[in-house]
XYZ file of C-alpha atoms in Angstrom:
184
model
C -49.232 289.677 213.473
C -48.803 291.469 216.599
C -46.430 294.318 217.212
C -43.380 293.608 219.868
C -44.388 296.710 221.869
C -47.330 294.738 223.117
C -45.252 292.785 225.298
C -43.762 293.771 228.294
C -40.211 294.422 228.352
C -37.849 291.647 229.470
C -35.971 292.858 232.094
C -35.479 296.105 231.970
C -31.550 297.697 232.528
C -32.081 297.992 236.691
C -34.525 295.760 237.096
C -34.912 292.053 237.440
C -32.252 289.645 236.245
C -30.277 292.569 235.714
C -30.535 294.736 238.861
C -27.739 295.652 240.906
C -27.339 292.975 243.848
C -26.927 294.357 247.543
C -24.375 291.969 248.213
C -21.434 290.393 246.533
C -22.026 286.952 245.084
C -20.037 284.415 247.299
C -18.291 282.268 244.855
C -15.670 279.093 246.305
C -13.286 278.293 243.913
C -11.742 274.715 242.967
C -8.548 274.259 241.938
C -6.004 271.487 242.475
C -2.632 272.043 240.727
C -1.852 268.456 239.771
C -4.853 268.755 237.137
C -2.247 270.284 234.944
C -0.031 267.518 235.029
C -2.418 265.113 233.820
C -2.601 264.506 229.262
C -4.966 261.766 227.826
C -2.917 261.287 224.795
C -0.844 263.780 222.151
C -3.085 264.891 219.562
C -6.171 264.089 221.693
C -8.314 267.750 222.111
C -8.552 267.326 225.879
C -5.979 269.006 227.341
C -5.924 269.188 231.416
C -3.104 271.851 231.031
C -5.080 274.562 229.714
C -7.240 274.576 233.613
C -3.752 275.196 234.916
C -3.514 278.255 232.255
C -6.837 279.222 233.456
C -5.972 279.374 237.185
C -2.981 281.091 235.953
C -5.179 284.054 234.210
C -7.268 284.351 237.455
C -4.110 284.987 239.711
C -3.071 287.364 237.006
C -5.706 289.209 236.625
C -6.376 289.935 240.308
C -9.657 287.888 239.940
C -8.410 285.659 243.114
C -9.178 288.617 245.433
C -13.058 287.990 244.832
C -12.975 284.098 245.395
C -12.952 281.595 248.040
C -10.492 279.322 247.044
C -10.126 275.609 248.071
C -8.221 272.253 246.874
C -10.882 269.857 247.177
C -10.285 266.405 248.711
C -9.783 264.181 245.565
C -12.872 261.591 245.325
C -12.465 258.485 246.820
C -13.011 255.125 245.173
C -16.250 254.785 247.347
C -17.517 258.201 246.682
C -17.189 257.013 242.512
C -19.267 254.192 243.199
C -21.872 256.391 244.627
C -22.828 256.245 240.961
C -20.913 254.467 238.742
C -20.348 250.258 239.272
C -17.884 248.936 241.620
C -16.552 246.951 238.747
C -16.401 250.056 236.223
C -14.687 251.938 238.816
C -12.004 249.126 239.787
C -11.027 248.843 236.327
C -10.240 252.551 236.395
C -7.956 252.324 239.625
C -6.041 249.369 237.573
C -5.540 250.176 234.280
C -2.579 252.274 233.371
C -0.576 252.411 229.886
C 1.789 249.696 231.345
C -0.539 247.075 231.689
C -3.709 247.900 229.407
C -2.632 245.476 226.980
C -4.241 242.681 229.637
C -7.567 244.744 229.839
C -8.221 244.619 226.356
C -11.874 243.188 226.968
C -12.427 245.370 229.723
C -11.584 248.419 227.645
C -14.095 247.521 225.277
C -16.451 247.231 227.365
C -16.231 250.191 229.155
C -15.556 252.065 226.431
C -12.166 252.533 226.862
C -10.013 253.771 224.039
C -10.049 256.680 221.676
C -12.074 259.243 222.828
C -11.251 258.408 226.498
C -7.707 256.871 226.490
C -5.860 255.525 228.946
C -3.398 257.519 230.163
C -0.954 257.925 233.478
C -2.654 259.096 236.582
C -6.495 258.294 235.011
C -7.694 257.183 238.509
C -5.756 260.254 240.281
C -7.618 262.971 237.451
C -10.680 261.391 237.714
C -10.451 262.092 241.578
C -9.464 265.377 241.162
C -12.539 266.436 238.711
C -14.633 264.675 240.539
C -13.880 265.606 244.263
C -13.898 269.774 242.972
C -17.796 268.968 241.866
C -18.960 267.393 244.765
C -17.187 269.604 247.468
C -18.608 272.676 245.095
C -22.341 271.194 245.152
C -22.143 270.486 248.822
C -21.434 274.320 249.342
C -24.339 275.146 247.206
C -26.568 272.574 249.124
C -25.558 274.313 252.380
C -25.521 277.617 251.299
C -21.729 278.285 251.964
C -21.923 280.175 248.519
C -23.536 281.280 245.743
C -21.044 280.189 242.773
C -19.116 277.107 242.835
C -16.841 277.165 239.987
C -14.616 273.449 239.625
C -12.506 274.077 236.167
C -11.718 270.278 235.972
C -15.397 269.378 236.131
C -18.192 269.314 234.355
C -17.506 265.767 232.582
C -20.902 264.534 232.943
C -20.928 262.120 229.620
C -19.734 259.253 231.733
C -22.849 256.302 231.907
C -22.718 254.018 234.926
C -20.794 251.728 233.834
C -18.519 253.091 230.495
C -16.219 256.256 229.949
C -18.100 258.483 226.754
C -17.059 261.675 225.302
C -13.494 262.296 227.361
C -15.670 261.701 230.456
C -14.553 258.747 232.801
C -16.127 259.433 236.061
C -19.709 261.634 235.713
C -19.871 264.543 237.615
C -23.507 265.585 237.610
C -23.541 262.706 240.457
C -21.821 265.565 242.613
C -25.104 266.518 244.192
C -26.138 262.840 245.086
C -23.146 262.428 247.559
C -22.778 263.683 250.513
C -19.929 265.752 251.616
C -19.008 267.968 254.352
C -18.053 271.568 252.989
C -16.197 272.877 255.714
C -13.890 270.177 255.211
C -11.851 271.442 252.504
């Protein structure tokens, strides 16, 4: 067996990885404040509220005064179907607690139910989480910043065509659209 001082050291403290940058990191910021007053269901472990408590630390803490922040455009309908069906989408716009009883097949087939309930302002959330993801990949894309940090993304378990794992609208398709960063 070979000794570990054989190898080279990973990056030493200084150097590589971990060497002091020149220049700050440029990092844009998403955050919408109706994210917080969106709940899938009581008891169910998703809880928008706590991105609200989040933003709430940052302003707090002073951390603010070293981001860009922005309140993305929500996602249209079209921008969803960038990815997902027209059809899957659709039934996301319509459903509501009111009237789910009369998409009973539809929630079943899109997967619709516990995990990812439906719950009052779905569409609305959806566009919110989605719209901070693709506004934050488009600054990436065009080098506007470094760091895009979206809170309310990151719910990339959503399949074409079904909700899965809390995750109605997928947003690893962020980087597929196309979206002009000096808009927000």
């Amino acid at each position: 067996m070979e000794k570990a001082s054989q190898y080279a050291p990973l990056d030493a403290p200084g150097a590589g990885v971990n060497a002091a940058s020149s220049q700050p990191k440029k990092v844009a910021y998403f955050y919408d404040s109706d994210v917080g007053n969106y709940a899938y269901n009581a008891g169910h472990p998703m809880k928008p509220h706590r991105i609200r408590m989040a933003h709430s630390l940052i302003m707090n803490y002073g951390l603010y005064k070293k981001l860009e922040i922005y309140r993305a455009k929500p996602a249209s309908k079209y921008e969803m179907t960038q990815f997902h069906t027209d059809e899957y989408v659709d039934f996301l716009q319509r459903v509501t607690p009111d009237n789910m009883d009369n998409f009973g097949k539809e929630q079943g087939k899109y997967n619709v139910g516990d995990d990812c309930p439906v719950f009052d302002g779905l569409f609305e959330f959806c566009g919110i989480s989605a719209g901070g993801s693709m506004e934050g990949a488009a600054r990436l894309n065009r080098n506007k910043c470094d760091v895009a940090v979206n809170w309310a993304g990151g719910l990339h378990h959503a399949k074409k065509s079904e909700a899965s794992g809390f995750c109605y609208i997928n947003g690893q398709f962020a980087p597929c659209t196309s979206r002009d960063p000096t808009a927000s």
